[in-house]
Amino acid sequence: MKRLLDSLTRKQIVSILLAAVAVIAVLAAFSHWNQERDFRPLYSSLSPEDAAGVLAKVRENGSEFRLSEGGASVLVPSSKVAELRLQLAAAGVPKSGRIGYELFDKTNFGASDFAEQVNYHRALEGELERSVIAISAVEQARIHITFPKESVFLETRQPAKASVLVKLRPGMLLSTQNVMAICQLTASAVEGLQPEAVSVVDMRGNLLNRARKASAGASADDTEPSEATLDYRQKIERDLLAKINTTLEPLLGANRFRATASVECDFTSGEQSEETFDPNKSVMVTSQKTEDISGGSSALGVPGTASNLPRPTGRPAAGSNGTTRRTENISYQSSHVVRKMRLPQGAVKHMSVSLLVDQQVRWEGAGAKLKRIVEPPTPEKLKTIHDLVAGVIGFSAARGDQLVVECLPFEATLNPEQLPEAPKPPVLAAPSRLEQILKNKYLVIALGVGLLLSLLLGTILKLRGRKKKSAHAEIIEQITTGQQKGEHLAKQIENQLAEQAALRQKQEADALSALKLPPVTKKTEVLGKHIAEQAKKDSTVMAQVMRSWMNDAKT
């Protein structure tokens, strides 16, 4: 080692030391990272009260822990996550920041009535907070309740009220139905609390529900429309306009009409009682009959001892008298009907709808004489539009509804950005040489034959020196034999090309005369004659091609 160190320069020694330090640092960092990555969240998004309770229980267990998210999350080794969660659940930790009805688990005999009321107040608020936090979009919640104040005097009575403060999860929103559900949940848990008396606010201070004034508390002199009233009217108007647009767009077009609606609603409510009497009908209500009978006899004879003896002396018959009275009482009452009705709020009192229909524009003339003609819709079409809109919006003349349908040209129709171009007569362009060749089947065949001939000639020239004389004589004999057939085929092709050229020339001349255009020089005839002349000059090639076609047909 001494000889090795002596052989190293100072620069090499420094480099070795730096490398050793770097390796040790990397190993330490890797070991620390490997140890820290094993920590998993035990609980996250905890309130300070719950985080303190969780840390106390973890310290009692003697487990390592880490804090993150500013103390809102507690991390422990992954092997102890399940065990610690069960232990904390058995100890009732965490408690979501507020204590519920478990506040009454321990009986306190020395508590006063005021303390019991305060504890009940706290327990109810804690239970409601837990219920609101159970909603998926809510991360935290705070609820404050004011119980109703009872009194024998109506002026000093106060209704119950509540306020709900919610913290939403990132990227989540509470819909109108969710806010109404929170209000109903809170009102149902507190005696005497109405959903209208619950205010829901988010952490940014936004009021999520609008306070609604009870109909009983609304004064008759208050004629100023509230925000809820305006929203209700606008909702009805938007619904009417959507129905009109859906009905008229297929008939007129997307930008060919404009519609507006104004709705007046009756927001008064109450109860109406009606009692109707019918004098033509009467009913016996009660019937009472009374009969009284009274009567007696008067004593006659001489008063004294003789009349009181056991065997009195005979005496004359006594006189008798009686009274009878009968009374009958019958009560009749006219028939009547009692009807009680509850008047709803928001009934449509009157509506006004205006519809403006665009006019059609037609152009006549050409160039500088181009003239614009505006044509309004026919009365039949306007009547059809009127009937369609009246049926869609529920038009009622007895209610005093108003529907106006007018037709006027729109600004975009009168001043279009681009004027239409005058129609131009069709011009028959002279076909190019390639188009002429492709339109003629025989010319295409001739060009293909020429290509095949060139290939065959090149092959014959290459194989001429290698083939034997017998093969050469056989090829010459075949070419000579097909020469006459080639000449005959060339004549037929020439005749057909001439007939087609004459027919095409006649058709084009008729078309040009109809359009009054100068005749265009055609190259079809010249090309056909050129191919025919080439076929006459080199009939050997044509014969070879025909022979190959015949062999293909036989196979």
XYZ file of C-alpha atoms in Angstrom:
555
model
C 0.000 0.000 0.000
C 2.938 2.330 0.778
C 4.559 1.652 -2.583
C 1.132 2.145 -4.240
C 0.557 5.443 -2.464
C 4.104 6.605 -3.276
C 3.548 5.829 -6.935
C 0.375 7.991 -7.032
C 0.467 11.690 -7.587
C -1.324 14.185 -5.404
C -3.983 14.736 -8.054
C -4.705 11.011 -8.279
C -4.997 10.711 -4.495
C -7.500 13.616 -4.372
C -9.511 12.022 -7.183
C -9.632 8.683 -5.359
C -10.805 10.372 -2.145
C -13.505 12.330 -3.961
C -14.720 9.175 -5.674
C -14.853 7.350 -2.333
C -16.844 10.188 -0.741
C -19.246 10.233 -3.680
C -19.782 6.478 -3.471
C -20.440 6.673 0.273
C -22.903 9.569 -0.244
C -24.743 7.675 -2.986
C -24.989 4.560 -0.833
C -26.269 6.591 2.125
C -28.840 8.383 -0.044
C -29.983 5.093 -1.549
C -30.300 3.539 1.912
C -32.292 6.536 3.156
C -34.534 6.481 0.101
C -35.076 2.742 0.434
C -36.066 3.235 4.051
C -38.350 6.217 3.410
C -40.183 4.677 0.469
C -41.512 1.971 2.757
C -43.660 4.541 4.643
C -47.332 4.529 3.678
C -50.136 6.965 4.679
C -51.926 5.909 7.827
C -54.445 8.773 7.595
C -54.471 11.823 5.340
C -56.314 15.179 5.285
C -56.658 15.204 9.062
C -57.721 18.173 11.112
C -55.215 19.385 13.761
C -57.265 17.820 16.573
C -57.437 14.428 14.865
C -53.749 14.534 13.857
C -52.745 15.144 17.469
C -54.811 12.172 18.661
C -53.366 9.886 15.980
C -49.767 10.884 16.808
C -50.353 10.241 20.501
C -51.558 6.716 19.806
C -48.681 6.016 17.369
C -46.114 7.188 19.943
C -47.704 4.935 22.579
C -47.297 2.007 20.204
C -43.617 2.863 19.696
C -43.779 2.900 15.882
C -41.827 5.200 13.611
C -43.816 7.857 11.795
C -43.422 10.722 9.374
C -45.545 13.842 8.846
C -46.431 15.322 5.451
C -48.790 17.911 3.965
C -48.121 20.276 6.838
C -49.067 17.736 9.509
C -52.337 16.699 7.840
C -51.003 13.234 6.844
C -49.338 10.650 9.063
C -46.997 8.055 7.435
C -45.943 4.772 9.059
C -44.080 1.668 7.805
C -46.174 -0.358 5.399
C -45.974 -3.480 7.574
C -47.767 -1.696 10.439
C -50.488 0.205 8.556
C -53.249 -2.373 9.052
C -52.360 -3.039 12.693
C -52.266 0.633 13.638
C -55.549 1.369 11.885
C -57.300 -1.357 13.861
C -55.826 -0.104 17.134
C -56.837 3.489 16.402
C -60.344 2.397 15.396
C -60.712 0.550 18.706
C -59.629 3.711 20.547
C -62.113 5.869 18.567
C -59.440 7.883 16.761
C -59.762 9.935 14.600
C -63.036 11.604 15.505
C -63.311 13.938 12.486
C -62.597 16.974 14.674
C -65.985 17.068 16.413
C -67.477 14.774 19.024
C -70.875 13.224 18.384
C -73.283 11.436 20.683
C -70.394 9.544 22.274
C -70.122 12.668 24.442
C -72.873 11.120 26.595
C -71.112 7.769 27.021
C -69.897 8.888 30.439
C -72.568 9.932 32.901
C -71.916 13.175 34.786
C -74.303 13.481 37.716
C -73.044 16.912 38.705
C -73.800 18.574 35.336
C -76.393 21.319 35.304
C -79.250 21.588 32.888
C -77.410 24.294 30.953
C -74.349 22.067 30.574
C -76.524 19.221 29.338
C -78.105 21.498 26.721
C -74.672 22.656 25.562
C -73.431 19.074 25.290
C -76.515 18.096 23.316
C -75.902 21.071 21.037
C -72.287 19.996 20.442
C -73.236 16.363 19.880
C -75.895 17.244 17.312
C -73.539 19.511 15.373
C -70.832 16.833 15.401
C -73.189 14.158 14.076
C -74.391 16.470 11.292
C -70.801 17.267 10.335
C -70.041 13.569 10.007
C -73.110 13.103 7.815
C -72.178 15.993 5.506
C -68.545 14.796 5.230
C -69.896 11.447 3.983
C -70.801 13.202 0.707
C -68.115 12.389 -1.883
C -67.469 16.010 -2.916
C -67.074 17.335 0.663
C -63.708 17.078 2.388
C -64.464 18.976 5.615
C -67.576 20.577 7.107
C -68.525 22.873 9.998
C -72.144 23.235 11.127
C -73.584 25.781 13.549
C -77.162 25.472 14.790
C -79.335 27.988 16.612
C -82.268 26.310 18.343
C -85.677 28.006 18.276
C -86.512 30.391 21.076
C -89.947 29.736 22.510
C -92.004 32.413 24.224
C -95.613 33.106 25.169
C -95.365 36.347 23.200
C -95.401 36.026 19.436
C -93.107 39.021 18.961
C -90.269 37.445 20.937
C -90.370 34.016 19.269
C -87.415 33.171 17.016
C -87.259 30.266 14.555
C -84.386 27.797 14.341
C -81.478 28.598 12.009
C -78.374 26.790 10.807
C -75.241 27.519 8.790
C -73.079 24.940 6.975
C -69.477 25.644 5.951
C -68.017 23.060 3.549
C -64.547 22.504 2.112
C -64.710 20.736 -1.232
C -62.208 18.262 -2.582
C -59.891 19.494 -5.361
C -61.652 19.535 -8.699
C -65.102 18.808 -7.204
C -68.224 20.969 -7.281
C -71.553 20.834 -5.475
C -74.548 20.834 -7.786
C -77.838 22.509 -6.940
C -79.321 19.143 -5.992
C -76.427 18.475 -3.591
C -76.889 21.851 -1.869
C -80.633 21.250 -1.519
C -79.903 17.798 -0.102
C -77.581 19.289 2.552
C -80.285 21.798 3.520
C -82.926 19.069 3.781
C -80.571 16.840 5.781
C -79.825 19.590 8.294
C -83.450 20.691 8.591
C -84.676 17.138 9.138
C -82.270 16.593 12.051
C -83.203 19.742 14.000
C -86.668 20.247 15.416
C -88.416 23.354 14.111
C -85.774 24.076 11.433
C -86.974 24.827 7.894
C -84.776 24.193 4.815
C -85.136 27.870 3.872
C -83.373 28.842 7.128
C -80.187 26.868 6.275
C -77.251 28.698 4.659
C -74.540 26.729 2.824
C -71.183 28.495 2.267
C -67.906 27.202 0.834
C -64.391 28.023 2.048
C -64.099 30.877 -0.457
C -67.098 32.664 1.028
C -69.506 31.857 -1.821
C -73.147 31.386 -0.870
C -74.192 28.126 -2.501
C -77.925 28.405 -1.832
C -80.211 31.377 -2.161
C -82.340 32.353 0.832
C -86.016 32.029 0.014
C -88.585 34.192 1.728
C -91.605 32.410 3.085
C -94.905 33.291 1.477
C -96.525 34.034 4.841
C -93.906 36.621 5.648
C -94.113 38.404 2.320
C -95.912 41.705 2.497
C -98.642 42.604 0.063
C -97.016 45.935 -0.718
C -93.740 44.319 -1.814
C -94.011 44.433 -5.631
C -90.285 44.339 -6.414
C -89.380 41.003 -8.089
C -86.784 38.960 -6.241
C -83.852 37.182 -7.844
C -85.580 33.794 -7.576
C -88.637 35.259 -9.319
C -86.528 36.560 -12.191
C -84.752 33.229 -12.518
C -88.070 31.412 -12.708
C -89.374 33.732 -15.423
C -86.172 33.481 -17.432
C -86.282 29.711 -17.194
C -89.800 29.637 -18.652
C -88.796 32.057 -21.427
C -85.727 29.981 -22.328
C -87.887 26.882 -22.471
C -90.345 28.589 -24.843
C -87.547 29.840 -27.124
C -85.951 26.381 -27.226
C -89.250 24.844 -28.314
C -89.728 27.501 -31.031
C -86.185 27.039 -32.375
C -86.520 23.261 -32.445
C -89.791 23.520 -34.372
C -88.852 26.183 -36.944
C -85.223 25.320 -37.759
C -86.109 22.384 -40.061
C -88.692 24.555 -41.820
C -86.910 27.918 -42.204
C -83.241 27.286 -41.456
C -80.894 28.055 -38.582
C -80.446 31.812 -39.231
C -83.666 32.626 -41.053
C -85.771 33.745 -38.084
C -85.538 35.441 -34.684
C -87.848 34.777 -31.723
C -88.284 36.496 -28.355
C -90.643 35.722 -25.476
C -91.841 37.619 -22.433
C -93.736 35.835 -19.660
C -95.576 37.363 -16.736
C -96.143 35.019 -13.785
C -98.418 35.263 -10.770
C -96.421 34.632 -7.604
C -99.224 35.330 -5.157
C -100.401 32.345 -3.148
C -103.059 31.629 -0.601
C -106.167 29.639 0.146
C -109.608 30.298 -1.279
C -112.816 29.080 0.345
C -116.106 29.111 -1.545
C -119.592 28.176 -0.264
C -122.512 27.920 -2.686
C -126.194 27.645 -1.645
C -128.874 26.142 -3.896
C -132.328 27.596 -3.036
C -134.116 25.126 -5.313
C -133.075 22.171 -3.188
C -133.855 21.777 0.510
C -133.223 18.924 2.890
C -134.892 18.078 6.210
C -132.231 18.451 8.835
C -134.070 17.678 12.123
C -137.514 16.366 13.091
C -138.835 16.447 16.689
C -142.252 15.312 17.953
C -143.557 15.841 21.512
C -146.862 14.521 23.087
C -148.003 15.514 26.625
C -151.039 13.846 28.371
C -152.207 15.071 31.810
C -155.423 14.016 33.818
C -156.903 13.298 37.496
C -160.061 12.676 39.676
C -161.539 14.845 42.496
C -162.705 13.319 45.849
C -166.447 13.583 46.802
C -168.418 12.840 50.053
C -168.544 13.984 53.609
C -165.197 14.331 55.205
C -164.685 12.918 58.644
C -164.326 9.668 60.560
C -166.933 7.729 58.655
C -165.113 8.098 55.429
C -161.866 6.843 56.940
C -163.268 3.635 58.460
C -162.299 0.204 57.046
C -165.718 -0.246 55.671
C -166.757 3.178 54.685
C -170.179 3.938 53.579
C -170.945 4.175 49.961
C -170.262 7.403 48.288
C -171.102 8.760 44.924
C -168.709 8.411 41.958
C -165.987 10.974 41.740
C -165.673 13.252 38.716
C -162.592 13.050 36.358
C -160.885 15.494 33.786
C -157.648 15.256 31.487
C -155.449 17.335 28.994
C -153.505 16.076 25.852
C -150.845 18.202 23.927
C -148.831 17.193 20.851
C -145.885 19.204 19.383
C -143.922 18.480 16.113
C -140.798 20.503 15.116
C -139.149 19.937 11.663
C -136.122 21.961 10.425
C -135.276 22.332 6.708
C -132.022 23.683 5.243
C -131.040 24.578 1.705
C -128.291 22.422 0.151
C -124.894 24.088 -0.195
C -121.372 23.186 -1.412
C -118.201 24.224 0.407
C -115.046 24.244 -1.746
C -111.524 25.054 -0.499
C -108.698 25.681 -2.952
C -105.008 26.428 -2.497
C -103.647 28.889 -5.073
C -100.225 27.796 -6.408
C -97.287 30.104 -7.050
C -95.692 30.731 -10.427
C -98.753 30.316 -12.644
C -98.398 31.978 -16.059
C -100.596 35.050 -16.145
C -99.744 36.392 -19.588
C -97.188 35.741 -22.322
C -96.061 37.662 -25.394
C -94.100 36.062 -28.226
C -92.665 37.901 -31.248
C -91.341 36.079 -34.310
C -89.448 37.772 -37.151
C -89.037 35.748 -40.359
C -86.428 36.540 -42.998
C -87.318 37.007 -46.668
C -85.954 35.151 -49.667
C -83.571 36.808 -52.163
C -83.476 35.879 -55.845
C -80.974 37.176 -58.418
C -81.783 37.838 -62.037
C -79.612 38.969 -64.923
C -75.895 38.666 -65.463
C -72.845 40.891 -65.096
C -73.643 44.595 -64.700
C -77.371 43.857 -65.100
C -77.455 41.556 -62.053
C -80.616 42.451 -60.124
C -81.690 41.431 -56.641
C -85.321 40.537 -56.013
C -86.629 40.150 -52.430
C -89.577 37.787 -52.072
C -91.545 37.675 -48.769
C -93.087 34.405 -47.576
C -96.568 33.631 -48.773
C -99.552 34.268 -46.450
C -100.177 30.525 -46.296
C -96.640 29.933 -45.034
C -96.951 32.696 -42.427
C -100.242 31.222 -41.215
C -98.611 27.807 -40.922
C -95.764 29.293 -38.883
C -98.271 31.143 -36.663
C -100.259 27.971 -35.984
C -97.114 25.937 -35.270
C -95.760 28.467 -32.768
C -99.165 28.880 -31.117
C -99.395 25.140 -30.581
C -95.846 24.863 -29.248
C -96.076 27.658 -26.646
C -99.619 26.808 -25.507
C -101.223 30.016 -26.808
C -104.444 30.968 -25.022
C -106.538 33.892 -26.237
C -108.715 33.766 -23.109
C -105.629 34.379 -20.987
C -104.705 37.408 -23.080
C -101.625 35.956 -24.760
C -100.124 37.775 -27.732
C -98.334 36.212 -30.713
C -96.885 38.424 -33.456
C -95.396 36.991 -36.674
C -93.775 39.446 -39.107
C -91.525 39.047 -42.151
C -88.724 41.510 -42.942
C -85.422 41.072 -44.789
C -82.393 40.686 -42.520
C -79.290 42.822 -42.926
C -77.249 39.793 -43.962
C -79.796 39.080 -46.681
C -79.858 42.639 -48.072
C -76.079 43.106 -47.955
C -74.428 39.739 -48.493
C -70.668 39.541 -48.223
C -70.318 37.797 -51.597
C -72.504 38.445 -54.601
C -73.538 35.399 -56.596
C -71.720 34.922 -59.889
C -73.690 34.983 -63.094
C -74.171 31.521 -64.620
C -71.770 30.882 -67.481
C -72.656 28.805 -70.547
C -70.912 25.464 -70.642
C -67.827 25.448 -72.835
C -66.864 22.225 -74.522
C -63.113 22.041 -74.143
C -61.133 20.382 -76.883
C -60.072 16.977 -75.662
C -56.372 16.394 -75.380
C -54.513 13.801 -77.357
C -54.272 11.480 -74.359
C -58.051 11.733 -73.703
C -58.790 10.961 -77.333
C -56.575 7.918 -77.241
C -58.056 6.646 -73.985
C -61.656 7.139 -75.216
C -61.008 5.071 -78.349
C -60.771 1.375 -77.521
C -59.048 0.449 -80.763
C -56.415 3.112 -80.311
C -55.623 1.753 -76.873
C -55.352 -1.717 -78.358
C -53.029 -0.408 -81.078
C -50.776 1.275 -78.522
C -50.633 -1.929 -76.519
C -49.788 -3.861 -79.646
C -46.972 -1.445 -80.412
C -45.522 -1.896 -76.922
C -45.697 -5.677 -77.209
C -44.074 -5.520 -80.629
C -41.146 -3.557 -79.310
C -40.639 -6.094 -76.537
C -40.893 -9.027 -78.933
C -38.420 -7.489 -81.383
C -35.898 -6.907 -78.632
C -36.260 -10.512 -77.471
C -35.903 -11.841 -81.041
C -32.758 -9.822 -81.635
C -31.148 -11.167 -78.468
C -32.055 -14.801 -79.148
C -31.368 -14.769 -82.907
C -27.731 -15.784 -82.529
C -28.456 -18.505 -79.969
C -31.343 -20.288 -81.672
C -30.885 -22.926 -84.278
C -31.731 -22.552 -87.929
C -34.779 -24.740 -87.557
C -36.225 -22.447 -84.945
C -35.363 -19.406 -87.081
C -37.073 -20.948 -90.113
C -40.127 -21.791 -88.024
C -40.444 -18.199 -86.797
C -40.133 -16.895 -90.362
C -42.790 -19.336 -91.529
C -45.132 -18.264 -88.715
C -44.591 -14.592 -89.501
C -45.185 -15.212 -93.195
C -48.334 -17.188 -92.479
C -49.783 -14.446 -90.255
C -48.868 -11.614 -92.628
C -52.058 -11.935 -94.645
C -54.175 -12.096 -91.449
C -52.391 -9.011 -90.139
C -53.121 -7.058 -93.310
C -56.783 -8.044 -93.121
C -56.938 -7.015 -89.429
C -55.224 -3.721 -90.194
C -57.843 -2.952 -92.838
C -60.654 -3.706 -90.372
C -59.059 -1.501 -87.721
C -58.617 1.299 -90.253
C -62.264 1.091 -91.324
C -63.545 1.117 -87.744
C -61.300 4.024 -86.801
C -62.526 5.987 -89.788
C -66.183 5.326 -88.927
C -65.723 6.360 -85.303
C -63.769 9.457 -86.276
C -66.516 10.507 -88.697
C -69.247 9.901 -86.085
C -67.327 11.817 -83.340
C -66.587 14.658 -85.763
C -70.267 14.919 -86.617
C -71.315 14.978 -82.923
C -68.725 17.599 -82.055
C -69.735 19.713 -85.027
C -73.377 19.578 -83.878
C -72.381 20.573 -80.336
C -70.185 23.408 -81.566
C -72.910 24.689 -83.852
C -75.354 24.648 -80.928
C -72.933 26.630 -78.755
C -71.950 28.894 -81.651
C -68.240 28.364 -80.996
C -65.490 28.185 -83.598
C -64.647 24.636 -84.688
C -61.724 22.965 -82.961
C -59.154 21.016 -84.930
C -59.324 17.309 -84.042
C -56.311 15.020 -84.055
C -58.198 11.738 -83.774
C -58.430 11.207 -87.497
C -54.764 12.076 -88.068
C -53.668 9.682 -85.309
C -55.856 6.879 -86.681
C -54.418 7.275 -90.163
C -50.880 7.289 -88.770
C -51.432 4.010 -86.898
C -53.010 2.429 -89.996
C -50.018 3.424 -92.138
C -47.591 1.987 -89.622
C -49.561 -1.262 -89.587
C -49.313 -1.467 -93.429
C -45.578 -0.816 -93.412
C -44.713 -3.366 -90.707
C -47.271 -6.139 -91.161
C -44.866 -8.763 -89.780
C -45.144 -7.408 -86.304
C -48.929 -7.242 -86.545
C -49.036 -10.868 -87.651
C -46.894 -11.977 -84.719
C -49.165 -10.143 -82.313
C -52.298 -11.695 -83.800
C -50.723 -15.132 -83.593
C -49.979 -14.639 -79.895
C -53.584 -13.511 -79.330
C -54.905 -16.597 -81.109
C -52.677 -18.876 -79.001
C -53.943 -17.155 -75.816
C -57.533 -17.637 -76.947
C -56.958 -21.353 -77.569
C -55.393 -21.882 -74.176
